[in-house]
Amino acid sequence: AYADYIGFILTLNEGVKGKKLTFEYRVSEAIEKLVALLNTLDRWIDETPPVDQPSRFGNKAYRTWYAKLDEEAENLVSTVVPPQLAAAVPEVAVYLKESVGNSTRIDYGTGHEAAFAAFLCCLCKIGVLRVDDQIAIVFKVFNRYLEVMRKLQKTYRMEPAGSQGVWGLDDFQFLPFIWGSSQLIDHPYLEPRHFVDEKAVNENHKDYMFLECILFITEMKTGPFAEHSNQLWNISAVPSWSKVNQGLIRMYKAECLEKFPVIQHFKFGSLLPIHPVTSG
């Protein structure tokens, strides 16, 4: 599972290198169907407004929203997977259900984000998504997923799961910083020091996932950037985007994929099995 998962992440990292979100890329039927699935989840948020409750965080209406996904997940996945691959639906649907947060704790973190990447990885393994879908997987599907997750986090005031507070990279996400830094490699004028500059972010966030993440942080947090997002502030001092990208990949392995509190919740099955890698 680890080898396949990290291979998938790095393949996509290579695929989006130096490309803007507005880049022209091929959009297959499977990609369109995945976006439609995410649009459904988005619509359900609109249909499930937050309830009045004493505590500010963790709005209980999230559980109502989640129950709907729990019930409909296999049907949703069936819209993406062709009938001849129907046997894979129950297994793939598990990753979708795991990717939107925890309904008991009403929290969301990088483990949930990893489940969504695993969901996409499984769709590649069964042949629903193909090699030439690479750019669309990140720019269209994953980007739409991020929009829906931000809406969930905002609407239901979700807690960060296993957040390292000010020492973590971000309360909720990690992958868009990896892929987003790859997009910026060899950019003619945007350097890592520019992402802490409000003007640069406002002018370029629609083209770059990394800057979109920074914008969301500044909308959600108050006070000096160096205080609420210390790790990102440190990264802004790195001289090049390729160094940022390499450093974030190392950090992702160490802080997410190799941390028991994150990975204890990861689901293994026939598509992402928990077997040792056979060399050769």
PDB file of C-alpha atoms in Angstrom:
ATOM      1  CA  ALA A   1       0.000   0.000   0.000  1.00  0.00           C
ATOM      2  CA  TYR A   2       2.756   2.443   0.966  1.00  0.00           C
ATOM      3  CA  ALA A   3       4.737   1.832  -2.221  1.00  0.00           C
ATOM      4  CA  ASP A   4       1.660   2.224  -4.429  1.00  0.00           C
ATOM      5  CA  TYR A   5       0.360   5.247  -2.547  1.00  0.00           C
ATOM      6  CA  ILE A   6       3.633   7.182  -2.538  1.00  0.00           C
ATOM      7  CA  GLY A   7       4.232   6.181  -6.173  1.00  0.00           C
ATOM      8  CA  PHE A   8       0.827   7.638  -7.052  1.00  0.00           C
ATOM      9  CA  ILE A   9       1.532  10.897  -5.172  1.00  0.00           C
ATOM     10  CA  LEU A  10       4.939  11.296  -6.868  1.00  0.00           C
ATOM     11  CA  THR A  11       3.620  10.487 -10.348  1.00  0.00           C
ATOM     12  CA  LEU A  12       1.027  13.239  -9.979  1.00  0.00           C
ATOM     13  CA  ASN A  13       3.708  15.535  -8.538  1.00  0.00           C
ATOM     14  CA  GLU A  14       5.713  15.046 -11.733  1.00  0.00           C
ATOM     15  CA  GLY A  15       2.615  15.437 -13.931  1.00  0.00           C
ATOM     16  CA  VAL A  16       1.653  18.908 -12.662  1.00  0.00           C
ATOM     17  CA  LYS A  17       5.195  20.290 -12.563  1.00  0.00           C
ATOM     18  CA  GLY A  18       5.336  23.846 -13.896  1.00  0.00           C
ATOM     19  CA  LYS A  19       1.653  23.862 -14.940  1.00  0.00           C
ATOM     20  CA  LYS A  20      -1.046  26.355 -13.982  1.00  0.00           C
ATOM     21  CA  LEU A  21      -4.520  25.268 -12.854  1.00  0.00           C
ATOM     22  CA  THR A  22      -5.813  27.037 -15.962  1.00  0.00           C
ATOM     23  CA  PHE A  23      -3.606  24.865 -18.219  1.00  0.00           C
ATOM     24  CA  GLU A  24      -5.515  23.071 -21.039  1.00  0.00           C
ATOM     25  CA  TYR A  25      -5.759  19.368 -20.243  1.00  0.00           C
ATOM     26  CA  ARG A  26      -7.851  16.398 -21.281  1.00  0.00           C
ATOM     27  CA  VAL A  27     -11.017  15.745 -19.249  1.00  0.00           C
ATOM     28  CA  SER A  28     -12.309  12.180 -19.559  1.00  0.00           C
ATOM     29  CA  GLU A  29     -15.807  10.965 -18.773  1.00  0.00           C
ATOM     30  CA  ALA A  30     -14.567   9.385 -15.521  1.00  0.00           C
ATOM     31  CA  ILE A  31     -13.172  12.754 -14.395  1.00  0.00           C
ATOM     32  CA  GLU A  32     -16.494  14.467 -15.180  1.00  0.00           C
ATOM     33  CA  LYS A  33     -18.341  11.816 -13.159  1.00  0.00           C
ATOM     34  CA  LEU A  34     -16.018  12.293 -10.175  1.00  0.00           C
ATOM     35  CA  VAL A  35     -16.622  16.041 -10.250  1.00  0.00           C
ATOM     36  CA  ALA A  36     -20.380  15.370 -10.379  1.00  0.00           C
ATOM     37  CA  LEU A  37     -20.007  13.102  -7.318  1.00  0.00           C
ATOM     38  CA  LEU A  38     -18.222  15.902  -5.431  1.00  0.00           C
ATOM     39  CA  ASN A  39     -20.883  18.379  -6.553  1.00  0.00           C
ATOM     40  CA  THR A  40     -23.472  16.105  -4.928  1.00  0.00           C
ATOM     41  CA  LEU A  41     -21.568  16.185  -1.633  1.00  0.00           C
ATOM     42  CA  ASP A  42     -21.424  19.972  -1.920  1.00  0.00           C
ATOM     43  CA  ARG A  43     -25.174  20.193  -2.534  1.00  0.00           C
ATOM     44  CA  TRP A  44     -25.840  18.073   0.562  1.00  0.00           C
ATOM     45  CA  ILE A  45     -23.956  20.667   2.664  1.00  0.00           C
ATOM     46  CA  ASP A  46     -26.389  23.329   1.388  1.00  0.00           C
ATOM     47  CA  GLU A  47     -29.292  21.026   2.289  1.00  0.00           C
ATOM     48  CA  THR A  48     -27.927  20.434   5.813  1.00  0.00           C
ATOM     49  CA  PRO A  49     -27.458  23.821   7.512  1.00  0.00           C
ATOM     50  CA  PRO A  50     -25.597  23.984  10.844  1.00  0.00           C
ATOM     51  CA  VAL A  51     -27.793  23.668  13.935  1.00  0.00           C
ATOM     52  CA  ASP A  52     -27.937  25.979  16.949  1.00  0.00           C
ATOM     53  CA  GLN A  53     -25.805  24.536  19.733  1.00  0.00           C
ATOM     54  CA  PRO A  54     -23.837  25.806  22.734  1.00  0.00           C
ATOM     55  CA  SER A  55     -20.360  24.767  21.562  1.00  0.00           C
ATOM     56  CA  ARG A  56     -18.843  26.790  18.737  1.00  0.00           C
ATOM     57  CA  PHE A  57     -16.858  23.937  17.199  1.00  0.00           C
ATOM     58  CA  GLY A  58     -17.974  20.629  15.789  1.00  0.00           C
ATOM     59  CA  ASN A  59     -21.495  21.417  14.632  1.00  0.00           C
ATOM     60  CA  LYS A  60     -23.659  18.326  15.008  1.00  0.00           C
ATOM     61  CA  ALA A  61     -25.374  18.884  11.660  1.00  0.00           C
ATOM     62  CA  TYR A  62     -22.168  17.410  10.210  1.00  0.00           C
ATOM     63  CA  ARG A  63     -23.326  14.006  11.489  1.00  0.00           C
ATOM     64  CA  THR A  64     -26.547  14.317   9.507  1.00  0.00           C
ATOM     65  CA  TRP A  65     -24.538  15.201   6.397  1.00  0.00           C
ATOM     66  CA  TYR A  66     -22.160  12.315   7.023  1.00  0.00           C
ATOM     67  CA  ALA A  67     -24.990   9.803   7.563  1.00  0.00           C
ATOM     68  CA  LYS A  68     -26.232  10.629   4.085  1.00  0.00           C
ATOM     69  CA  LEU A  69     -22.807   9.925   2.578  1.00  0.00           C
ATOM     70  CA  ASP A  70     -22.478   6.745   4.629  1.00  0.00           C
ATOM     71  CA  GLU A  71     -25.778   5.527   3.205  1.00  0.00           C
ATOM     72  CA  GLU A  72     -25.175   6.644  -0.395  1.00  0.00           C
ATOM     73  CA  ALA A  73     -21.413   6.063  -0.809  1.00  0.00           C
ATOM     74  CA  GLU A  74     -21.684   2.834  -2.801  1.00  0.00           C
ATOM     75  CA  ASN A  75     -24.355   4.301  -5.081  1.00  0.00           C
ATOM     76  CA  LEU A  76     -22.187   7.365  -5.668  1.00  0.00           C
ATOM     77  CA  VAL A  77     -19.149   5.241  -6.514  1.00  0.00           C
ATOM     78  CA  SER A  78     -21.306   3.127  -8.856  1.00  0.00           C
ATOM     79  CA  THR A  79     -21.869   6.218 -10.981  1.00  0.00           C
ATOM     80  CA  VAL A  80     -18.106   6.375 -11.635  1.00  0.00           C
ATOM     81  CA  VAL A  81     -17.239   2.675 -11.923  1.00  0.00           C
ATOM     82  CA  PRO A  82     -18.492   0.805 -15.038  1.00  0.00           C
ATOM     83  CA  PRO A  83     -20.812  -2.214 -14.452  1.00  0.00           C
ATOM     84  CA  GLN A  84     -18.145  -4.809 -15.316  1.00  0.00           C
ATOM     85  CA  LEU A  85     -16.058  -3.540 -12.382  1.00  0.00           C
ATOM     86  CA  ALA A  86     -19.004  -3.402  -9.959  1.00  0.00           C
ATOM     87  CA  ALA A  87     -17.332  -5.916  -7.635  1.00  0.00           C
ATOM     88  CA  ALA A  88     -14.745  -3.260  -6.693  1.00  0.00           C
ATOM     89  CA  VAL A  89     -17.365  -0.716  -5.595  1.00  0.00           C
ATOM     90  CA  PRO A  90     -17.735  -1.703  -1.906  1.00  0.00           C
ATOM     91  CA  GLU A  91     -13.966  -1.574  -1.338  1.00  0.00           C
ATOM     92  CA  VAL A  92     -13.420   1.702  -3.201  1.00  0.00           C
ATOM     93  CA  ALA A  93     -16.419   3.312  -1.449  1.00  0.00           C
ATOM     94  CA  VAL A  94     -14.744   2.783   1.940  1.00  0.00           C
ATOM     95  CA  TYR A  95     -12.010   5.265   0.976  1.00  0.00           C
ATOM     96  CA  LEU A  96     -14.589   7.842  -0.063  1.00  0.00           C
ATOM     97  CA  LYS A  97     -16.367   7.542   3.299  1.00  0.00           C
ATOM     98  CA  GLU A  98     -13.041   7.846   5.121  1.00  0.00           C
ATOM     99  CA  SER A  99     -12.025  10.960   3.187  1.00  0.00           C
ATOM    100  CA  VAL A 100     -14.423  13.575   4.572  1.00  0.00           C
ATOM    101  CA  GLY A 101     -13.646  13.575   8.286  1.00  0.00           C
ATOM    102  CA  ASN A 102     -14.762  11.676  11.364  1.00  0.00           C
ATOM    103  CA  SER A 103     -18.425  11.867  12.346  1.00  0.00           C
ATOM    104  CA  THR A 104     -17.881  11.005  16.015  1.00  0.00           C
ATOM    105  CA  ARG A 105     -15.235  13.627  16.653  1.00  0.00           C
ATOM    106  CA  ILE A 106     -16.363  16.021  13.886  1.00  0.00           C
ATOM    107  CA  ASP A 107     -12.764  16.519  12.876  1.00  0.00           C
ATOM    108  CA  TYR A 108     -10.752  16.445   9.671  1.00  0.00           C
ATOM    109  CA  GLY A 109      -7.040  16.030   9.016  1.00  0.00           C
ATOM    110  CA  THR A 110      -4.323  14.711   6.732  1.00  0.00           C
ATOM    111  CA  GLY A 111      -5.390  11.096   7.319  1.00  0.00           C
ATOM    112  CA  HIS A 112      -8.771  11.896   5.751  1.00  0.00           C
ATOM    113  CA  GLU A 113      -7.050  13.665   2.881  1.00  0.00           C
ATOM    114  CA  ALA A 114      -4.879  10.528   2.414  1.00  0.00           C
ATOM    115  CA  ALA A 115      -8.047   8.424   2.164  1.00  0.00           C
ATOM    116  CA  PHE A 116      -9.204  10.577  -0.762  1.00  0.00           C
ATOM    117  CA  ALA A 117      -5.850  10.140  -2.510  1.00  0.00           C
ATOM    118  CA  ALA A 118      -6.174   6.380  -1.835  1.00  0.00           C
ATOM    119  CA  PHE A 119      -9.690   6.497  -3.348  1.00  0.00           C
ATOM    120  CA  LEU A 120      -8.236   8.027  -6.530  1.00  0.00           C
ATOM    121  CA  CYS A 121      -5.307   5.603  -6.470  1.00  0.00           C
ATOM    122  CA  CYS A 122      -7.748   2.647  -6.344  1.00  0.00           C
ATOM    123  CA  LEU A 123      -9.692   4.073  -9.299  1.00  0.00           C
ATOM    124  CA  CYS A 124      -6.396   4.108 -11.211  1.00  0.00           C
ATOM    125  CA  LYS A 125      -5.592   0.544 -10.179  1.00  0.00           C
ATOM    126  CA  ILE A 126      -8.918  -0.797 -11.489  1.00  0.00           C
ATOM    127  CA  GLY A 127      -8.521   1.187 -14.721  1.00  0.00           C
ATOM    128  CA  VAL A 128     -11.318   3.739 -14.260  1.00  0.00           C
ATOM    129  CA  LEU A 129      -8.723   6.531 -14.326  1.00  0.00           C
ATOM    130  CA  ARG A 130      -5.833   6.311 -16.780  1.00  0.00           C
ATOM    131  CA  VAL A 131      -2.354   7.704 -17.251  1.00  0.00           C
ATOM    132  CA  ASP A 132      -3.590  10.583 -19.397  1.00  0.00           C
ATOM    133  CA  ASP A 133      -6.006  11.639 -16.617  1.00  0.00           C
ATOM    134  CA  GLN A 134      -3.061  12.650 -14.399  1.00  0.00           C
ATOM    135  CA  ILE A 135      -3.358  16.418 -14.649  1.00  0.00           C
ATOM    136  CA  ALA A 136      -7.147  16.357 -14.400  1.00  0.00           C
ATOM    137  CA  ILE A 137      -6.928  14.160 -11.269  1.00  0.00           C
ATOM    138  CA  VAL A 138      -5.092  16.957  -9.457  1.00  0.00           C
ATOM    139  CA  PHE A 139      -6.460  20.088 -11.129  1.00  0.00           C
ATOM    140  CA  LYS A 140     -10.079  19.078 -11.542  1.00  0.00           C
ATOM    141  CA  VAL A 141     -10.935  16.306  -9.093  1.00  0.00           C
ATOM    142  CA  PHE A 142      -8.595  16.954  -6.172  1.00  0.00           C
ATOM    143  CA  ASN A 143      -9.093  20.696  -6.454  1.00  0.00           C
ATOM    144  CA  ARG A 144     -12.870  20.263  -6.328  1.00  0.00           C
ATOM    145  CA  TYR A 145     -12.443  17.931  -3.345  1.00  0.00           C
ATOM    146  CA  LEU A 146     -10.480  20.686  -1.572  1.00  0.00           C
ATOM    147  CA  GLU A 147     -13.257  23.196  -2.203  1.00  0.00           C
ATOM    148  CA  VAL A 148     -15.823  20.839  -0.704  1.00  0.00           C
ATOM    149  CA  MET A 149     -13.591  20.072   2.302  1.00  0.00           C
ATOM    150  CA  ARG A 150     -13.033  23.782   2.961  1.00  0.00           C
ATOM    151  CA  LYS A 151     -16.777  24.291   2.846  1.00  0.00           C
ATOM    152  CA  LEU A 152     -17.273  21.420   5.335  1.00  0.00           C
ATOM    153  CA  GLN A 153     -14.579  22.803   7.637  1.00  0.00           C
ATOM    154  CA  LYS A 154     -16.132  26.265   7.540  1.00  0.00           C
ATOM    155  CA  THR A 155     -19.819  25.304   7.687  1.00  0.00           C
ATOM    156  CA  TYR A 156     -19.564  22.797  10.524  1.00  0.00           C
ATOM    157  CA  ARG A 157     -16.556  24.366  12.276  1.00  0.00           C
ATOM    158  CA  MET A 158     -14.680  21.062  12.161  1.00  0.00           C
ATOM    159  CA  GLU A 159     -11.774  20.471  14.518  1.00  0.00           C
ATOM    160  CA  PRO A 160      -8.335  19.710  13.058  1.00  0.00           C
ATOM    161  CA  ALA A 161      -7.592  15.994  13.541  1.00  0.00           C
ATOM    162  CA  GLY A 162      -4.308  15.255  15.285  1.00  0.00           C
ATOM    163  CA  SER A 163      -3.138  18.774  14.490  1.00  0.00           C
ATOM    164  CA  GLN A 164       0.334  19.685  15.690  1.00  0.00           C
ATOM    165  CA  GLY A 165      -0.982  23.183  16.191  1.00  0.00           C
ATOM    166  CA  VAL A 166       1.433  25.866  15.191  1.00  0.00           C
ATOM    167  CA  TRP A 167       4.154  23.259  14.463  1.00  0.00           C
ATOM    168  CA  GLY A 168       2.197  21.463  11.772  1.00  0.00           C
ATOM    169  CA  LEU A 169       2.193  22.644   8.188  1.00  0.00           C
ATOM    170  CA  ASP A 170      -1.557  23.289   8.088  1.00  0.00           C
ATOM    171  CA  ASP A 171      -4.489  22.276  10.273  1.00  0.00           C
ATOM    172  CA  PHE A 172      -6.224  20.288   7.558  1.00  0.00           C
ATOM    173  CA  GLN A 173      -4.308  19.618   4.332  1.00  0.00           C
ATOM    174  CA  PHE A 174      -0.897  18.564   3.097  1.00  0.00           C
ATOM    175  CA  LEU A 175      -1.055  17.261  -0.494  1.00  0.00           C
ATOM    176  CA  PRO A 176      -1.994  20.574  -2.152  1.00  0.00           C
ATOM    177  CA  PHE A 177       1.218  22.044  -0.731  1.00  0.00           C
ATOM    178  CA  ILE A 178       3.236  19.247  -2.353  1.00  0.00           C
ATOM    179  CA  TRP A 179       1.514  19.383  -5.738  1.00  0.00           C
ATOM    180  CA  GLY A 180       1.136  23.152  -5.480  1.00  0.00           C
ATOM    181  CA  SER A 181       4.867  23.661  -4.952  1.00  0.00           C
ATOM    182  CA  SER A 182       5.541  21.408  -7.964  1.00  0.00           C
ATOM    183  CA  GLN A 183       3.289  23.643 -10.093  1.00  0.00           C
ATOM    184  CA  LEU A 184       5.531  26.594  -9.203  1.00  0.00           C
ATOM    185  CA  ILE A 185       8.873  24.949 -10.075  1.00  0.00           C
ATOM    186  CA  ASP A 186      10.843  27.187 -12.481  1.00  0.00           C
ATOM    187  CA  HIS A 187       8.220  29.952 -12.322  1.00  0.00           C
ATOM    188  CA  PRO A 188       9.607  33.048 -14.086  1.00  0.00           C
ATOM    189  CA  TYR A 189       9.065  35.395 -11.141  1.00  0.00           C
ATOM    190  CA  LEU A 190       7.118  33.843  -8.223  1.00  0.00           C
ATOM    191  CA  GLU A 191       9.550  32.584  -5.593  1.00  0.00           C
ATOM    192  CA  PRO A 192       8.815  30.897  -2.249  1.00  0.00           C
ATOM    193  CA  ARG A 193       9.269  34.251  -0.449  1.00  0.00           C
ATOM    194  CA  HIS A 194       6.288  35.625  -2.405  1.00  0.00           C
ATOM    195  CA  PHE A 195       3.617  33.399  -0.872  1.00  0.00           C
ATOM    196  CA  VAL A 196       3.656  35.429   2.347  1.00  0.00           C
ATOM    197  CA  ASP A 197       2.993  38.548   0.266  1.00  0.00           C
ATOM    198  CA  GLU A 198      -0.724  39.316   0.159  1.00  0.00           C
ATOM    199  CA  LYS A 199      -0.599  40.972  -3.257  1.00  0.00           C
ATOM    200  CA  ALA A 200       1.188  38.036  -4.920  1.00  0.00           C
ATOM    201  CA  VAL A 201      -1.339  35.612  -3.407  1.00  0.00           C
ATOM    202  CA  ASN A 202      -4.367  37.674  -4.471  1.00  0.00           C
ATOM    203  CA  GLU A 203      -3.116  37.999  -8.041  1.00  0.00           C
ATOM    204  CA  ASN A 204      -2.085  34.374  -8.594  1.00  0.00           C
ATOM    205  CA  HIS A 205      -4.166  32.081  -6.373  1.00  0.00           C
ATOM    206  CA  LYS A 206      -6.521  31.037  -9.195  1.00  0.00           C
ATOM    207  CA  ASP A 207      -3.560  29.523 -11.057  1.00  0.00           C
ATOM    208  CA  TYR A 208      -1.750  27.837  -8.181  1.00  0.00           C
ATOM    209  CA  MET A 209      -3.024  25.388  -5.590  1.00  0.00           C
ATOM    210  CA  PHE A 210      -0.329  26.383  -3.082  1.00  0.00           C
ATOM    211  CA  LEU A 211      -1.460  30.011  -3.079  1.00  0.00           C
ATOM    212  CA  GLU A 212      -5.117  28.958  -2.834  1.00  0.00           C
ATOM    213  CA  CYS A 213      -4.185  27.135   0.396  1.00  0.00           C
ATOM    214  CA  ILE A 214      -2.420  30.216   1.738  1.00  0.00           C
ATOM    215  CA  LEU A 215      -5.456  32.351   0.927  1.00  0.00           C
ATOM    216  CA  PHE A 216      -7.739  29.971   2.843  1.00  0.00           C
ATOM    217  CA  ILE A 217      -5.424  30.048   5.880  1.00  0.00           C
ATOM    218  CA  THR A 218      -5.413  33.850   5.923  1.00  0.00           C
ATOM    219  CA  GLU A 219      -9.226  33.878   5.683  1.00  0.00           C
ATOM    220  CA  MET A 220      -9.570  31.452   8.588  1.00  0.00           C
ATOM    221  CA  LYS A 221      -6.864  32.754  10.920  1.00  0.00           C
ATOM    222  CA  THR A 222      -6.091  36.114  12.453  1.00  0.00           C
ATOM    223  CA  GLY A 223      -2.807  37.598  13.591  1.00  0.00           C
ATOM    224  CA  PRO A 224       0.665  37.588  12.050  1.00  0.00           C
ATOM    225  CA  PHE A 225       1.282  34.794   9.527  1.00  0.00           C
ATOM    226  CA  ALA A 226       4.613  33.909  11.185  1.00  0.00           C
ATOM    227  CA  GLU A 227       2.738  33.156  14.420  1.00  0.00           C
ATOM    228  CA  HIS A 228      -0.253  31.131  13.226  1.00  0.00           C
ATOM    229  CA  SER A 229       1.598  29.256  10.443  1.00  0.00           C
ATOM    230  CA  ASN A 230       5.173  29.054  11.610  1.00  0.00           C
ATOM    231  CA  GLN A 231       6.197  26.064   9.490  1.00  0.00           C
ATOM    232  CA  LEU A 232       4.935  27.695   6.284  1.00  0.00           C
ATOM    233  CA  TRP A 233       6.621  30.933   7.269  1.00  0.00           C
ATOM    234  CA  ASN A 234       9.916  29.012   7.560  1.00  0.00           C
ATOM    235  CA  ILE A 235       9.356  27.433   4.148  1.00  0.00           C
ATOM    236  CA  SER A 236       9.009  30.886   2.573  1.00  0.00           C
ATOM    237  CA  ALA A 237      12.742  31.337   3.261  1.00  0.00           C
ATOM    238  CA  VAL A 238      13.732  28.337   1.112  1.00  0.00           C
ATOM    239  CA  PRO A 239      15.413  29.608  -2.091  1.00  0.00           C
ATOM    240  CA  SER A 240      13.666  27.514  -4.760  1.00  0.00           C
ATOM    241  CA  TRP A 241      10.367  25.749  -5.351  1.00  0.00           C
ATOM    242  CA  SER A 242      12.088  22.471  -6.211  1.00  0.00           C
ATOM    243  CA  LYS A 243      13.768  22.531  -2.774  1.00  0.00           C
ATOM    244  CA  VAL A 244      10.379  23.304  -1.176  1.00  0.00           C
ATOM    245  CA  ASN A 245       8.826  20.428  -3.111  1.00  0.00           C
ATOM    246  CA  GLN A 246      11.517  17.915  -2.089  1.00  0.00           C
ATOM    247  CA  GLY A 247      11.378  19.069   1.528  1.00  0.00           C
ATOM    248  CA  LEU A 248       7.588  18.749   1.676  1.00  0.00           C
ATOM    249  CA  ILE A 249       7.705  15.216   0.258  1.00  0.00           C
ATOM    250  CA  ARG A 250      10.186  14.246   2.994  1.00  0.00           C
ATOM    251  CA  MET A 251       8.027  15.950   5.607  1.00  0.00           C
ATOM    252  CA  TYR A 252       4.877  14.227   4.338  1.00  0.00           C
ATOM    253  CA  LYS A 253       6.490  10.799   4.663  1.00  0.00           C
ATOM    254  CA  ALA A 254       7.805  11.554   8.155  1.00  0.00           C
ATOM    255  CA  GLU A 255       4.867  13.509   9.595  1.00  0.00           C
ATOM    256  CA  CYS A 256       1.895  11.769   7.966  1.00  0.00           C
ATOM    257  CA  LEU A 257       2.647   8.424   6.377  1.00  0.00           C
ATOM    258  CA  GLU A 258       5.060   7.236   9.057  1.00  0.00           C
ATOM    259  CA  LYS A 259       3.124   8.479  12.083  1.00  0.00           C
ATOM    260  CA  PHE A 260       1.036   5.848  13.851  1.00  0.00           C
ATOM    261  CA  PRO A 261      -1.728   8.242  15.071  1.00  0.00           C
ATOM    262  CA  VAL A 262      -2.421   9.133  11.425  1.00  0.00           C
ATOM    263  CA  ILE A 263      -1.968   5.741   9.788  1.00  0.00           C
ATOM    264  CA  GLN A 264      -3.746   3.642  12.444  1.00  0.00           C
ATOM    265  CA  HIS A 265      -7.001   4.628  10.738  1.00  0.00           C
ATOM    266  CA  PHE A 266      -5.864   3.746   7.213  1.00  0.00           C
ATOM    267  CA  LYS A 267      -7.881   0.937   5.618  1.00  0.00           C
ATOM    268  CA  PHE A 268      -6.164  -1.894   3.754  1.00  0.00           C
ATOM    269  CA  GLY A 269      -7.832  -4.244   1.281  1.00  0.00           C
ATOM    270  CA  SER A 270      -7.222  -6.104  -1.951  1.00  0.00           C
ATOM    271  CA  LEU A 271      -6.320  -2.915  -3.882  1.00  0.00           C
ATOM    272  CA  LEU A 272      -4.024  -1.384  -1.264  1.00  0.00           C
ATOM    273  CA  PRO A 273      -2.828  -4.470   0.607  1.00  0.00           C
ATOM    274  CA  ILE A 274      -0.775  -4.623   3.791  1.00  0.00           C
ATOM    275  CA  HIS A 275       1.899  -6.992   2.422  1.00  0.00           C
ATOM    276  CA  PRO A 276       5.646  -6.509   2.343  1.00  0.00           C
ATOM    277  CA  VAL A 277       6.922  -5.288  -1.018  1.00  0.00           C
ATOM    278  CA  THR A 278       8.455  -8.196  -2.940  1.00  0.00           C
ATOM    279  CA  SER A 279      11.717  -7.073  -4.463  1.00  0.00           C
ATOM    280  CA  GLY A 280      12.507  -7.884  -8.088  1.00  0.00           C
TER     281      GLY A 280
END
